Short mmCIF file of C-alpha atoms and ligand atoms in Angstrom, two decimals:
data_model
loop_
_atom_site.label_atom_id
_atom_site.label_comp_id
_atom_site.label_asym_id
_atom_site.label_seq_id
_atom_site.Cartn_x
_atom_site.Cartn_y
_atom_site.Cartn_z
CA MET A 90 -10.83 12.55 -77.45
CA GLU A 91 -9.05 10.89 -74.40
CA LYS A 92 -5.85 12.92 -75.43
CA VAL A 93 -7.66 16.18 -75.31
CA VAL A 94 -9.52 15.26 -72.11
CA ASN A 95 -6.21 14.31 -70.38
CA LEU A 96 -4.62 17.48 -71.64
CA CYS A 97 -7.44 19.51 -70.36
CA LYS A 98 -6.99 17.97 -66.90
CA ARG A 99 -3.10 18.10 -66.65
CA ARG A 100 -2.85 21.87 -67.92
CA GLY A 101 -5.69 23.21 -66.27
CA PHE A 102 -8.49 23.72 -68.74
CA VAL A 103 -11.08 21.48 -67.44
CA PHE A 104 -11.24 19.80 -64.26
CA PRO A 105 -13.85 17.14 -63.16
CA GLY A 106 -16.59 19.01 -60.90
CA SER A 107 -16.44 18.49 -57.06
CA GLU A 108 -13.55 16.24 -57.59
CA ILE A 109 -12.39 15.86 -53.89
CA TYR A 110 -16.07 14.59 -53.25
CA GLY A 111 -15.67 11.83 -56.11
CA GLY A 112 -17.22 14.18 -58.78
CA LEU A 113 -20.71 14.72 -59.85
CA GLY A 114 -21.80 13.29 -63.10
CA SER A 115 -21.12 15.48 -65.96
CA SER A 116 -20.46 18.28 -63.91
CA LEU A 117 -17.13 20.16 -65.07
CA ASP A 118 -15.33 23.06 -63.78
CA TYR A 119 -13.01 25.43 -65.98
CA GLY A 120 -9.38 25.72 -64.86
CA PRO A 121 -7.24 28.82 -65.08
CA LEU A 122 -6.52 28.17 -68.89
CA GLY A 123 -9.93 26.93 -69.52
CA VAL A 124 -11.80 29.88 -68.19
CA GLU A 125 -9.65 32.12 -70.46
CA LEU A 126 -10.23 29.85 -73.44
CA LYS A 127 -13.94 30.00 -72.66
CA ARG A 128 -13.94 33.72 -72.05
CA ASN A 129 -12.41 34.22 -75.50
CA VAL A 130 -14.82 32.22 -77.49
CA LYS A 131 -17.58 34.21 -75.59
CA GLU A 132 -16.19 37.41 -76.63
CA ALA A 133 -15.39 36.36 -80.14
CA TRP A 134 -19.04 35.68 -80.63
CA TRP A 135 -20.31 38.65 -78.95
CA LYS A 136 -17.95 40.69 -81.04
CA ALA A 137 -19.08 38.92 -84.53
CA VAL A 138 -22.75 39.26 -83.65
CA VAL A 139 -23.25 42.15 -81.42
CA THR A 140 -20.27 44.85 -81.39
CA ARG A 141 -19.65 44.46 -85.15
CA ARG A 142 -23.13 44.61 -86.03
CA ASP A 143 -25.41 47.74 -85.93
CA ASP A 144 -28.70 45.44 -86.05
CA VAL A 145 -27.91 43.46 -82.89
CA VAL A 146 -28.17 44.57 -79.30
CA GLY A 147 -27.27 42.29 -76.19
CA LEU A 148 -29.10 41.43 -73.10
CA ASP A 149 -28.57 39.80 -69.78
CA ALA A 150 -31.86 38.29 -68.53
CA ALA A 151 -32.40 36.35 -65.19
CA ILE A 152 -32.32 32.62 -65.04
CA VAL A 153 -35.15 32.04 -62.73
CA MET A 154 -38.09 33.71 -64.53
CA HIS A 155 -41.93 33.59 -63.88
CA PRO A 156 -43.08 29.86 -64.40
CA ARG A 157 -45.80 30.99 -66.90
CA VAL A 158 -43.17 31.83 -69.42
CA TRP A 159 -42.52 28.12 -69.43
CA GLU A 160 -45.90 27.11 -69.87
CA ALA A 161 -46.23 29.92 -72.71
CA SER A 162 -42.86 28.55 -74.31
CA GLY A 163 -44.08 25.23 -74.21
CA HIS A 164 -41.47 23.60 -71.76
CA VAL A 165 -43.85 22.59 -69.00
CA GLU A 166 -45.63 20.44 -71.63
CA GLY A 167 -43.50 19.31 -74.18
CA PHE A 168 -39.70 19.86 -73.20
CA THR A 169 -39.46 16.02 -72.37
CA ASP A 170 -37.36 13.14 -73.41
CA PRO A 171 -38.46 9.34 -73.42
CA LEU A 172 -37.13 7.41 -70.43
CA VAL A 173 -36.67 3.86 -69.74
CA ASP A 174 -35.93 2.02 -66.68
CA CYS A 175 -34.14 -1.10 -66.57
CA LYS A 176 -35.93 -3.66 -64.19
CA SER A 177 -32.87 -5.31 -62.90
CA CYS A 178 -29.95 -2.79 -62.48
CA LYS A 179 -32.40 0.05 -62.25
CA GLN A 180 -30.32 2.23 -64.51
CA ARG A 181 -32.06 5.07 -66.79
CA PHE A 182 -31.69 5.76 -70.39
CA ARG A 183 -33.05 7.69 -73.07
CA ALA A 184 -35.51 5.43 -74.90
CA ASP A 185 -34.01 6.87 -78.56
CA HIS A 186 -30.45 5.95 -77.32
CA VAL A 187 -31.28 2.49 -76.56
CA ALA A 188 -30.60 0.09 -79.64
CA GLY A 189 -32.77 -2.90 -78.69
CA PRO A 190 -35.32 -4.01 -75.95
CA LYS A 191 -32.55 -5.01 -73.27
CA CYS A 192 -30.94 -2.88 -71.06
CA PRO A 193 -27.42 -1.66 -72.77
CA ALA A 194 -25.72 -2.19 -69.03
CA CYS A 195 -26.54 -5.52 -67.72
CA GLY A 196 -28.99 -7.03 -70.52
CA GLY A 197 -32.16 -6.60 -68.10
CA GLU A 198 -35.73 -6.01 -69.17
CA LEU A 199 -36.52 -2.34 -70.03
CA THR A 200 -39.91 -0.72 -68.81
CA GLU A 201 -42.05 1.12 -71.30
CA ALA A 202 -40.95 4.53 -72.16
CA ARG A 203 -42.44 7.40 -70.35
CA LEU A 204 -41.87 11.10 -70.88
CA PHE A 205 -39.31 12.79 -68.48
CA ASN A 206 -39.31 16.49 -68.19
CA LEU A 207 -35.71 17.86 -68.46
CA MET A 208 -36.29 21.19 -66.66
CA PHE A 209 -34.84 21.64 -63.09
CA LYS A 210 -37.47 22.72 -60.51
CA THR A 211 -37.03 24.69 -57.74
CA TYR A 212 -39.06 26.84 -55.33
CA VAL A 213 -38.76 30.66 -54.99
CA GLY A 214 -39.10 31.90 -51.41
CA PRO A 215 -39.11 30.23 -47.85
CA VAL A 216 -42.33 28.17 -48.66
CA GLU A 217 -41.89 24.90 -50.51
CA ASP A 218 -45.66 24.52 -52.16
CA THR A 219 -47.01 24.43 -55.87
CA ALA A 220 -47.31 28.30 -55.75
CA SER A 221 -43.87 28.91 -55.26
CA VAL A 222 -42.42 26.31 -58.10
CA ALA A 223 -40.06 27.99 -60.42
CA TYR A 224 -37.55 26.51 -63.05
CA LEU A 225 -33.97 26.91 -63.63
CA ARG A 226 -34.27 28.07 -67.22
CA PRO A 227 -33.51 25.18 -70.05
CA GLU A 228 -32.60 28.07 -72.77
CA THR A 229 -31.86 31.48 -72.63
CA ALA A 230 -33.94 32.38 -75.56
CA GLN A 231 -37.22 33.02 -73.52
CA GLY A 232 -35.45 35.70 -71.75
CA ILE A 233 -34.85 37.65 -74.89
CA PHE A 234 -38.73 37.18 -76.15
CA VAL A 235 -40.18 38.30 -72.77
CA ASN A 236 -37.99 41.51 -73.19
CA PHE A 237 -38.84 42.06 -77.03
CA ARG A 238 -41.44 45.10 -75.94
CA ASN A 239 -38.80 46.58 -73.60
CA VAL A 240 -36.12 46.56 -75.97
CA VAL A 241 -38.28 47.81 -79.00
CA GLU A 242 -39.47 50.75 -76.62
CA THR A 243 -36.06 51.68 -75.20
CA SER A 244 -33.41 51.18 -78.14
CA ARG A 245 -35.17 52.72 -81.12
CA MET A 246 -33.98 49.53 -82.68
CA LYS A 247 -36.05 48.99 -86.06
CA ILE A 248 -36.98 45.54 -87.66
CA PRO A 249 -35.07 43.47 -88.83
CA PHE A 250 -33.18 43.45 -85.39
CA GLY A 251 -31.72 41.11 -83.16
CA ILE A 252 -31.24 40.46 -79.33
CA ALA A 253 -28.15 38.31 -78.64
CA GLN A 254 -27.62 36.68 -75.03
CA ILE A 255 -25.12 34.66 -73.46
CA GLY A 256 -25.91 32.78 -70.25
CA LYS A 257 -26.07 29.61 -68.42
CA SER A 258 -28.88 27.07 -69.02
CA PHE A 259 -29.84 24.00 -67.04
CA ARG A 260 -31.65 20.38 -68.39
CA ASN A 261 -31.76 17.60 -66.45
CA GLU A 262 -30.48 15.29 -69.17
CA ILE A 263 -30.94 11.54 -68.95
CA THR A 264 -27.68 10.68 -70.46
CA PRO A 265 -24.97 13.37 -70.30
CA GLY A 266 -21.59 12.69 -71.67
CA ASN A 267 -18.80 13.21 -74.10
CA PHE A 268 -17.19 15.46 -71.81
CA LEU A 269 -17.99 19.16 -72.37
CA PHE A 270 -20.34 18.22 -75.08
CA ARG A 271 -23.47 17.50 -73.00
CA THR A 272 -23.67 18.37 -69.39
CA ARG A 273 -26.61 19.42 -67.06
CA GLU A 274 -25.30 22.90 -66.69
CA PHE A 275 -24.05 24.72 -69.65
CA GLU A 276 -23.60 28.10 -71.38
CA GLN A 277 -25.66 29.11 -74.34
CA MET A 278 -24.86 31.82 -76.89
CA GLU A 279 -28.30 32.99 -78.52
CA ILE A 280 -29.68 35.51 -80.69
CA GLU A 281 -33.42 36.09 -81.69
CA PHE A 282 -33.46 38.08 -84.71
CA PHE A 283 -36.68 39.64 -85.51
CA VAL A 284 -37.88 40.11 -89.22
CA ARG A 285 -40.77 41.03 -91.06
CA PRO A 286 -43.05 38.00 -91.97
CA GLY A 287 -42.35 37.12 -95.75
CA GLU A 288 -38.73 38.28 -95.18
CA ASP A 289 -37.83 35.09 -92.79
CA GLU A 290 -36.27 32.98 -95.49
CA PRO A 291 -33.39 35.09 -97.02
CA TRP A 292 -32.76 36.14 -93.20
CA PHE A 293 -32.47 32.46 -92.32
CA GLU A 294 -30.07 31.82 -95.28
CA HIS A 295 -28.14 34.86 -93.91
CA TRP A 296 -27.81 33.59 -90.37
CA ARG A 297 -26.82 29.94 -91.59
CA GLU A 298 -24.08 31.35 -93.48
CA GLU A 299 -22.92 33.86 -91.11
CA ARG A 300 -22.75 31.15 -88.13
CA PHE A 301 -20.99 28.48 -90.45
CA ARG A 302 -18.51 31.23 -91.28
CA TRP A 303 -17.72 31.96 -87.63
CA TYR A 304 -16.09 28.58 -86.79
CA VAL A 305 -14.06 28.71 -89.98
CA ASP A 306 -13.19 32.30 -89.49
CA LEU A 307 -11.78 31.13 -85.72
CA GLY A 308 -9.76 28.06 -87.35
CA ILE A 309 -12.02 25.15 -87.44
CA ALA A 310 -11.07 23.23 -90.31
CA ARG A 311 -13.83 23.41 -93.05
CA GLU A 312 -13.91 19.63 -93.93
CA ARG A 313 -14.65 18.91 -90.28
CA LEU A 314 -17.80 21.38 -90.32
CA ARG A 315 -21.24 20.94 -92.26
CA LEU A 316 -24.69 22.65 -92.30
CA ARG A 317 -27.24 19.67 -92.05
CA PRO A 318 -30.70 20.86 -92.70
CA HIS A 319 -33.32 19.12 -90.36
CA GLY A 320 -36.07 16.66 -92.09
CA PRO A 321 -39.83 17.54 -91.64
CA ASP A 322 -39.83 14.80 -88.97
CA GLU A 323 -37.04 16.40 -86.80
CA LEU A 324 -38.40 19.96 -86.46
CA ALA A 325 -39.28 21.20 -83.34
CA HIS A 326 -42.93 22.21 -82.83
CA TYR A 327 -42.34 25.93 -83.31
CA ALA A 328 -40.06 25.63 -86.25
CA LYS A 329 -40.51 26.06 -89.89
CA ALA A 330 -36.93 25.23 -90.93
CA CYS A 331 -33.71 24.32 -89.11
CA ALA A 332 -30.24 23.49 -89.98
CA ASP A 333 -27.52 22.56 -87.60
CA VAL A 334 -23.98 23.43 -87.73
CA GLU A 335 -22.21 20.29 -87.00
CA TYR A 336 -18.50 19.29 -86.30
CA GLN A 337 -16.85 15.98 -86.80
CA PHE A 338 -16.18 15.08 -83.43
CA PRO A 339 -13.94 12.04 -82.42
CA PHE A 340 -17.30 10.57 -81.46
CA GLY A 341 -19.11 11.42 -84.84
CA TRP A 342 -20.72 14.26 -86.39
CA SER A 343 -22.76 16.02 -83.73
CA GLU A 344 -24.46 19.62 -83.51
CA LEU A 345 -22.66 22.66 -82.28
CA GLU A 346 -25.56 25.09 -83.05
CA GLY A 347 -29.03 25.12 -84.42
CA VAL A 348 -30.13 27.82 -86.80
CA ALA A 349 -34.10 27.90 -86.60
CA ASN A 350 -36.75 29.64 -88.19
CA ARG A 351 -39.28 29.92 -85.22
CA THR A 352 -41.98 31.88 -86.95
CA ASP A 353 -43.98 34.21 -84.83
CA PHE A 354 -44.73 31.32 -82.56
CA ASP A 355 -43.08 32.35 -79.38
CA LEU A 356 -44.22 36.18 -79.42
CA LYS A 357 -47.77 34.96 -80.25
CA ARG A 358 -47.57 32.60 -77.14
CA HIS A 359 -46.43 34.92 -74.66
CA ALA A 360 -48.91 37.55 -75.86
CA GLU A 361 -51.74 35.08 -75.54
CA PHE A 362 -50.33 33.88 -71.87
CA SER A 363 -49.43 37.29 -70.60
CA GLY A 364 -52.14 39.38 -71.94
CA LYS A 365 -49.64 41.89 -73.28
CA ASP A 366 -49.70 43.28 -76.76
CA LEU A 367 -46.24 42.08 -78.37
CA SER A 368 -47.12 43.08 -81.93
CA TYR A 369 -44.75 45.58 -83.71
CA PHE A 370 -45.60 48.86 -85.64
CA ASP A 371 -43.56 48.92 -88.67
CA GLU A 372 -43.30 52.76 -89.45
CA GLU A 373 -41.74 52.50 -92.89
CA ARG A 374 -44.71 50.31 -93.96
CA ARG A 375 -47.39 51.57 -91.99
CA GLU A 376 -48.48 48.15 -90.81
CA ARG A 377 -48.87 46.19 -87.49
CA TYR A 378 -47.69 42.47 -87.30
CA VAL A 379 -45.96 40.09 -85.26
CA PRO A 380 -42.48 39.64 -86.37
CA TYR A 381 -41.14 36.11 -87.27
CA VAL A 382 -37.61 35.20 -85.63
CA ILE A 383 -34.62 33.47 -86.91
CA GLU A 384 -32.66 31.96 -84.14
CA PRO A 385 -28.97 31.10 -84.28
CA SER A 386 -28.45 29.14 -80.90
CA ALA A 387 -24.94 28.09 -80.11
CA GLY A 388 -23.34 26.32 -76.89
CA ALA A 389 -20.26 28.08 -75.34
CA ASP A 390 -19.15 24.72 -73.74
CA ARG A 391 -19.58 22.62 -77.01
CA SER A 392 -17.86 25.39 -79.37
CA THR A 393 -14.86 25.30 -76.84
CA LEU A 394 -14.79 21.81 -77.04
CA ALA A 395 -14.71 21.91 -80.92
CA PHE A 396 -12.22 24.48 -80.75
CA LEU A 397 -9.82 22.19 -78.56
CA VAL A 398 -10.29 18.90 -80.37
CA ASP A 399 -9.85 20.79 -83.78
CA ALA A 400 -6.39 22.65 -82.38
CA TYR A 401 -4.90 19.13 -80.89
CA ASP A 402 -2.05 17.96 -82.81
CA GLU A 403 0.84 15.94 -82.48
CA GLU A 404 3.89 16.25 -84.60
CA GLU A 405 7.53 15.00 -84.37
CA VAL A 406 10.29 17.49 -84.24
CA GLU A 407 13.74 16.74 -84.41
CA GLY A 408 13.54 13.14 -83.07
CA GLU A 409 11.05 14.29 -80.11
CA ALA A 410 7.38 14.21 -79.85
CA ARG A 411 5.56 17.55 -79.83
CA VAL A 412 2.19 18.08 -78.80
CA VAL A 413 0.49 21.55 -80.10
CA LEU A 414 -2.72 23.38 -79.68
CA ARG A 415 -3.03 25.01 -82.80
CA LEU A 416 -5.67 27.42 -81.32
CA HIS A 417 -6.52 30.86 -83.26
CA PRO A 418 -4.59 33.32 -81.65
CA ARG A 419 -7.96 35.18 -80.46
CA LEU A 420 -8.88 32.16 -78.59
CA ALA A 421 -5.56 31.11 -77.17
CA PRO A 422 -5.48 31.81 -73.21
CA TYR A 423 -1.91 33.41 -73.55
CA LYS A 424 -1.06 35.32 -76.56
CA ALA A 425 2.58 35.03 -75.71
CA ALA A 426 4.92 33.82 -73.08
CA VAL A 427 8.23 35.35 -72.21
CA PHE A 428 11.32 33.39 -71.06
CA PRO A 429 15.12 34.38 -70.15
CA LEU A 430 17.30 31.94 -71.75
CA LEU A 431 19.67 31.80 -68.78
CA ARG A 432 18.80 32.41 -65.21
CA LYS A 433 21.87 34.88 -64.93
CA GLU A 434 23.41 37.52 -66.57
CA GLY A 435 20.42 39.78 -65.75
CA GLN A 436 18.46 37.94 -68.09
CA PRO A 437 15.58 37.17 -65.72
CA GLU A 438 15.09 40.68 -64.64
CA ARG A 439 15.18 41.96 -68.40
CA ALA A 440 12.55 39.09 -69.25
CA ARG A 441 10.32 40.09 -66.29
CA LYS A 442 10.45 43.93 -67.52
CA ILE A 443 9.10 42.86 -71.06
CA TYR A 444 6.72 40.39 -69.50
CA ASP A 445 5.30 43.26 -67.20
CA ALA A 446 5.06 45.77 -70.02
CA LEU A 447 3.36 43.14 -72.22
CA ARG A 448 0.90 42.17 -69.59
CA ARG A 449 -0.62 45.83 -69.60
CA HIS A 450 -1.82 44.87 -73.13
CA PHE A 451 -2.25 41.00 -73.52
CA PRO A 452 -2.68 37.74 -71.11
CA VAL A 453 0.79 36.93 -71.15
CA ASP A 454 3.08 34.17 -69.33
CA TYR A 455 6.37 34.13 -67.88
CA ASP A 456 8.45 30.84 -67.40
CA GLN A 457 12.17 30.40 -66.35
CA ALA A 458 11.93 26.86 -65.15
CA GLY A 459 13.75 24.39 -67.32
CA SER A 460 15.59 23.91 -70.48
CA ILE A 461 14.17 26.57 -73.10
CA GLY A 462 13.00 23.38 -75.34
CA ARG A 463 10.93 22.10 -72.38
CA ARG A 464 9.39 25.76 -71.88
CA TYR A 465 8.28 26.12 -75.80
CA ARG A 466 6.65 22.63 -75.47
CA ARG A 467 5.02 23.58 -72.30
CA GLN A 468 3.43 26.65 -74.28
CA ASP A 469 2.93 24.75 -77.48
CA GLU A 470 0.86 22.36 -75.60
CA VAL A 471 -1.65 25.23 -74.07
CA GLY A 472 -1.84 26.85 -77.64
CA THR A 473 0.36 30.07 -76.60
CA PRO A 474 1.09 31.38 -80.45
CA PHE A 475 4.38 33.34 -79.71
CA GLY A 476 7.29 32.82 -77.28
CA ILE A 477 9.71 35.86 -76.70
CA THR A 478 13.22 34.66 -75.31
CA VAL A 479 15.60 36.84 -73.76
CA ASP A 480 19.15 35.98 -74.52
CA HIS A 481 22.83 37.05 -74.36
CA GLN A 482 22.13 39.35 -77.28
CA THR A 483 19.17 41.09 -75.73
CA MET A 484 21.63 42.44 -73.17
CA GLN A 485 23.76 43.79 -75.89
CA ASP A 486 21.57 45.26 -78.44
CA GLY A 487 18.03 45.22 -77.12
CA THR A 488 16.55 42.77 -79.25
CA ALA A 489 14.72 39.68 -78.28
CA THR A 490 13.52 36.40 -80.21
CA LEU A 491 9.94 36.05 -81.16
CA ARG A 492 8.91 32.50 -81.96
CA ASP A 493 5.96 31.43 -83.93
CA ARG A 494 4.16 28.41 -82.33
CA ASP A 495 3.16 26.96 -85.73
CA ALA A 496 5.90 27.49 -87.84
CA MET A 497 8.56 27.21 -85.14
CA THR A 498 10.48 30.43 -86.77
CA GLN A 499 12.37 32.95 -84.90
CA ILE A 500 13.17 36.48 -85.51
CA ARG A 501 14.80 39.24 -83.70
CA ILE A 502 12.55 42.27 -82.70
CA PRO A 503 13.57 45.18 -80.55
CA GLU A 504 12.18 45.01 -77.06
CA ASP A 505 10.31 48.34 -77.55
CA ARG A 506 8.50 47.09 -80.51
CA LEU A 507 7.19 43.75 -79.17
CA ALA A 508 3.76 44.89 -78.05
CA GLU A 509 3.34 46.62 -81.58
CA GLU A 510 4.49 43.41 -83.34
CA LEU A 511 2.22 41.26 -81.20
CA ARG A 512 -0.86 43.60 -81.79
CA ALA A 513 -0.17 43.37 -85.58
CA ARG A 514 0.09 39.84 -85.71
CA LEU A 515 -2.94 39.14 -83.51
CA SER A 516 -5.32 41.66 -85.34
CA GLY A 517 -3.80 40.41 -88.80
CA ALA A 518 -5.24 36.97 -88.13
CA PRO A 519 -9.09 36.44 -89.48
CA GLY A 520 -11.87 36.14 -87.11
N1 GAP B 1245 -33.28 27.84 -78.18
C1 GAP B 1245 -33.02 26.69 -78.71
C2 GAP B 1245 -32.29 25.88 -78.16
O1 GAP B 1245 -32.05 25.94 -76.85
P1 GAP B 1245 -31.22 23.64 -78.52
O2 GAP B 1245 -30.64 22.93 -79.89
O3 GAP B 1245 -31.62 22.65 -77.54
O4 GAP B 1245 -31.91 24.77 -78.81
C3 GAP B 1245 -29.00 25.12 -78.79
O5 GAP B 1245 -29.81 24.25 -77.98
C4 GAP B 1245 -27.38 24.81 -78.41
O6 GAP B 1245 -27.39 24.66 -76.73
C5 GAP B 1245 -26.92 23.25 -78.68
O7 GAP B 1245 -26.56 23.42 -80.08
C6 GAP B 1245 -25.82 23.09 -78.24
O8 GAP B 1245 -24.75 23.85 -78.55
C7 GAP B 1245 -26.22 23.82 -76.69
N2 GAP B 1245 -26.92 22.85 -75.71
C8 GAP B 1245 -27.95 22.32 -75.47
N3 GAP B 1245 -28.08 21.07 -74.71
C9 GAP B 1245 -26.70 21.22 -74.09
C10 GAP B 1245 -26.03 20.35 -72.99
N4 GAP B 1245 -26.97 19.47 -72.33
N5 GAP B 1245 -24.91 20.51 -72.93
C11 GAP B 1245 -23.92 21.28 -73.55
N6 GAP B 1245 -24.51 22.24 -74.63
C12 GAP B 1245 -25.88 21.96 -74.61
#
């Protein structure tokens, strides 16, 4: 884990948030390479669940919603963690994360557990009174439920269908930690898939399998992934069934995504609290009902962390250590890097021309600093799947070498076929 965190800082994937002010607990910023990686994760998700399906549409709802939304959803009353205070050092802990009756930091006496609501409160408008209290959303899901009717009325989607959304969520976690794994501000990728009551169980199966496969298709080792069904004591108040996709992080098996059968709980609650009819008329069956919902709910930051951890590899090549991020080509920040072998004979100019041509199609890097070996290592370390080198022969016959990050093999390709070759290799990869 420490190696991944160091690499992230050193190579501009993830920086400590507000670092020049000493940082802010568990607030992290994505650097130039991290933002590309996370965008690619989100794009791969959107492509898999929206673009490639004809039964899911997208949405982008507001972060600050009507406060009644969170009463209806149960968050105002029940989105709490048990909190204990240390009477000596005043630190606070989640009661269920503390093993015994003593403070894990100083051994002091702990208070009785009390419930702490995780929602961030704010005020809308210029007056800070109870009438203007609002919350930063703790999940994107509710933005989907409150737009169910809008989507049904405007999109001609027929049940079974889903609504997908990617966006920031906020939780005032008592004990954030493990780098990107648990932060107070994070991004979710959620689908609410509306189905006929009675058809929920096969759809639950469908989404469990689909979502598990997504991680495998994008390169995560199957043996470090598992689907763990929740026991009855673990189920959220709204859920009939839930299964977590878990990854074996260096700190243990932990949740990447939950797939839940939320029944008709949310639509019924919003109908009750808003006074609006959120039932659905099924034309095929000529009947009206409140749909059941299957919810695959993933974290963009958590999955980015899993992709980074899983891709990290060290090996010895010709007596030297090589660090390589074996990222799936679709996730890699740069798809290729272009290098002139020498900084003379017109090679830099020729390499720049290739770089400029490729950059119109893919994110590509250019590097002419240091030995070619060091330049390859720099790209290996950030997961660039292909290296293109302009050398003496390029100047004679117009071919450049194409190096594969994982196999480290090189072949020669005519310059004008490089874009086509890269496209074929990138689209040929599964996922
Ligand atoms: N709508 C259901 C829901 O929000 P959740 O299990 O609380 O369910 C879903 O959250 C996903 O959101 C988690 O599996 C995780 O990937 C991500 N997530 C939740 N809290 C997080 C946090 N504090 N930091 C980073 N990701 C988080």
